[in-house]
Amino acid sequence: MLWRNALAWTALSAVVAPSALCAAPPELVAALTEWAAPEPLPTFKFALVDLNSDTVLDAIVLFKGPRFCGSGGCNMVVFKGVAKSYDLVSHSTITREPIIVLKEQRFGWRSLSVAIGGGGAEYGQVLMHFDGDQQK
C-alpha cells in the first residue's frame, strides 16, 4: 500500500540516516558477512535502533552496489540485536531510501516505512509490519 496522505507522516519517529560518521560494530559486520556469503561484503548503510523495546539495539542495513541492487532498489536486512551478535529477522529486495522507523508496533516490533520505485514499480513509500515471524 503506497502512502499518499500527508497525515500518515504523523507516525514518524525516526529516519534511518546514513552511517558515514561511525563504523559498524564488529558483530554486525560478522552477521552481514555471513548473510552475504559467498559474495564479498558489499558497501552498506546501517542504523542501530531498538525496534522491539528490549533495550538492545537492532540493525537496519541497506546494501549498495551492483550485486545487491537492481532497477527496483537494493537489498535491505533487519537484524535483532542479541548478546554479542545479531540474528536475521527480515530481508527485502527492492528497498530505497528513506527508511523510516515508525511509532506503530505489531507483535512487539516497530513498523518501517521504506521507499520503493523503479523496475516497473511506482515510486512511493510502503509499510513493512512485523508479522510475528519477520518484517513484511
Short mmCIF file of C-alpha atoms in Angstrom, two decimals:
data_model
loop_
_atom_site.label_atom_id
_atom_site.label_comp_id
_atom_site.label_asym_id
_atom_site.label_seq_id
_atom_site.Cartn_x
_atom_site.Cartn_y
_atom_site.Cartn_z
CA MET A 1 0.00 0.00 0.00
CA LEU A 2 1.55 3.32 -1.05
CA TRP A 3 1.31 6.29 1.26
CA ARG A 4 -0.12 9.34 -0.43
CA ASN A 5 -1.68 11.05 2.57
CA ALA A 6 0.46 13.60 4.42
CA LEU A 7 -1.35 12.71 7.66
CA ALA A 8 0.30 9.31 7.59
CA TRP A 9 3.62 11.00 8.31
CA THR A 10 2.43 11.95 11.81
CA ALA A 11 3.52 8.45 12.90
CA LEU A 12 7.10 9.33 12.06
CA SER A 13 9.53 8.88 14.92
CA ALA A 14 12.96 8.34 13.39
CA VAL A 15 14.51 8.44 9.97
CA VAL A 16 17.27 5.96 9.34
CA ALA A 17 20.26 8.13 8.47
CA PRO A 18 23.50 7.26 6.70
CA SER A 19 26.12 5.75 8.96
CA ALA A 20 29.06 7.65 7.50
CA LEU A 21 30.18 9.00 10.85
CA CYS A 22 30.76 5.67 12.55
CA ALA A 23 31.91 2.17 11.76
CA ALA A 24 29.58 -0.80 12.07
CA PRO A 25 30.06 -2.88 15.21
CA PRO A 26 32.25 -5.95 14.51
CA GLU A 27 29.37 -8.25 15.49
CA LEU A 28 27.17 -6.65 12.82
CA VAL A 29 29.92 -6.93 10.21
CA ALA A 30 30.24 -10.64 11.06
CA ALA A 31 26.47 -11.19 10.69
CA LEU A 32 26.41 -9.28 7.39
CA THR A 33 29.42 -11.19 6.06
CA GLU A 34 27.68 -14.48 6.85
CA TRP A 35 24.42 -13.28 5.25
CA ALA A 36 26.12 -12.05 2.06
CA ALA A 37 28.30 -15.19 1.59
CA PRO A 38 29.57 -16.42 -0.75
CA GLU A 39 29.65 -12.87 -2.16
CA PRO A 40 32.11 -10.44 -0.56
CA LEU A 41 30.53 -7.98 1.84
CA PRO A 42 29.26 -5.03 -0.22
CA THR A 43 29.12 -1.37 0.74
CA PHE A 44 26.21 -0.70 3.09
CA LYS A 45 24.49 1.90 5.22
CA PHE A 46 23.13 0.98 8.62
CA ALA A 47 21.26 2.33 11.61
CA LEU A 48 21.13 0.89 15.10
CA VAL A 49 17.78 1.35 16.81
CA ASP A 50 15.78 -0.63 19.37
CA LEU A 51 12.94 -1.94 17.21
CA ASN A 52 11.44 -4.37 19.72
CA SER A 53 11.69 -2.47 23.04
CA ASP A 54 14.11 -4.95 24.63
CA THR A 55 16.74 -2.21 25.26
CA VAL A 56 19.15 -3.94 22.82
CA LEU A 57 19.95 -2.12 19.59
CA ASP A 58 18.77 -3.85 16.43
CA ALA A 59 20.21 -3.15 12.97
CA ILE A 60 18.60 -1.94 9.76
CA VAL A 61 21.00 -2.36 6.85
CA LEU A 62 20.69 -1.16 3.26
CA PHE A 63 23.24 -2.63 0.87
CA LYS A 64 24.70 -0.73 -2.07
CA GLY A 65 26.41 -1.87 -5.26
CA PRO A 66 25.50 -3.73 -8.44
CA ARG A 67 25.39 -7.23 -6.91
CA PHE A 68 22.87 -6.22 -4.24
CA CYS A 69 20.87 -3.54 -6.10
CA GLY A 70 18.77 -3.55 -9.23
CA SER A 71 16.49 -1.18 -11.07
CA GLY A 72 13.84 -1.58 -8.37
CA GLY A 73 16.08 -0.86 -5.39
CA CYS A 74 18.56 -2.57 -3.09
CA ASN A 75 18.58 -5.39 -0.55
CA MET A 76 17.66 -4.42 2.99
CA VAL A 77 18.04 -6.64 6.04
CA VAL A 78 16.85 -6.23 9.61
CA PHE A 79 18.76 -7.92 12.39
CA LYS A 80 17.73 -8.39 16.01
CA GLY A 81 20.48 -7.44 18.41
CA VAL A 82 21.27 -10.25 20.83
CA ALA A 83 24.11 -10.78 23.28
CA LYS A 84 27.28 -10.08 21.27
CA SER A 85 25.72 -10.87 17.88
CA TYR A 86 22.81 -10.21 15.51
CA ASP A 87 20.08 -12.59 14.29
CA LEU A 88 18.39 -12.11 10.92
CA VAL A 89 14.75 -11.05 11.19
CA SER A 90 13.89 -9.86 7.69
CA HIS A 91 15.17 -9.44 4.14
CA SER A 92 13.67 -7.43 1.29
CA THR A 93 15.00 -6.87 -2.22
CA ILE A 94 13.50 -3.66 -3.60
CA THR A 95 14.18 -1.02 -0.98
CA ARG A 96 15.28 2.58 -1.42
CA GLU A 97 15.94 5.45 0.98
CA PRO A 98 14.43 6.90 3.04
CA ILE A 99 13.79 4.13 5.54
CA ILE A 100 11.64 5.43 8.37
CA VAL A 101 11.10 3.82 11.77
CA LEU A 102 7.50 4.38 12.88
CA LYS A 103 5.99 4.56 16.35
CA GLU A 104 3.44 1.89 15.43
CA GLN A 105 4.18 -1.62 16.70
CA ARG A 106 2.97 -5.06 15.60
CA PHE A 107 3.81 -8.17 17.62
CA GLY A 108 6.17 -6.00 19.71
CA TRP A 109 8.23 -4.71 16.76
CA ARG A 110 8.13 -1.20 15.32
CA SER A 111 6.90 -0.88 11.76
CA LEU A 112 9.03 0.59 9.00
CA SER A 113 8.18 2.78 6.04
CA VAL A 114 10.52 2.22 3.11
CA ALA A 115 10.80 3.87 -0.28
CA ILE A 116 10.30 1.78 -3.40
CA GLY A 117 10.27 2.52 -7.10
CA GLY A 118 11.81 1.64 -10.40
CA GLY A 119 11.99 -1.69 -12.16
CA GLY A 120 8.35 -1.30 -13.10
CA ALA A 121 7.16 -0.31 -9.61
CA GLU A 122 5.63 3.09 -8.99
CA TYR A 123 7.68 5.33 -6.67
CA GLY A 124 6.31 5.76 -3.15
CA GLN A 125 6.55 4.65 0.47
CA VAL A 126 5.31 1.25 1.64
CA LEU A 127 4.74 -0.08 5.14
CA MET A 128 6.61 -3.06 6.50
CA HIS A 129 4.98 -4.65 9.54
CA PHE A 130 6.31 -7.44 11.70
CA ASP A 131 4.02 -10.47 11.35
CA GLY A 132 5.23 -12.36 14.41
CA ASP A 133 7.93 -14.09 12.35
CA GLN A 134 9.52 -11.46 10.10
CA GLN A 135 9.14 -7.91 8.80
CA LYS A 136 6.81 -7.90 5.73
#
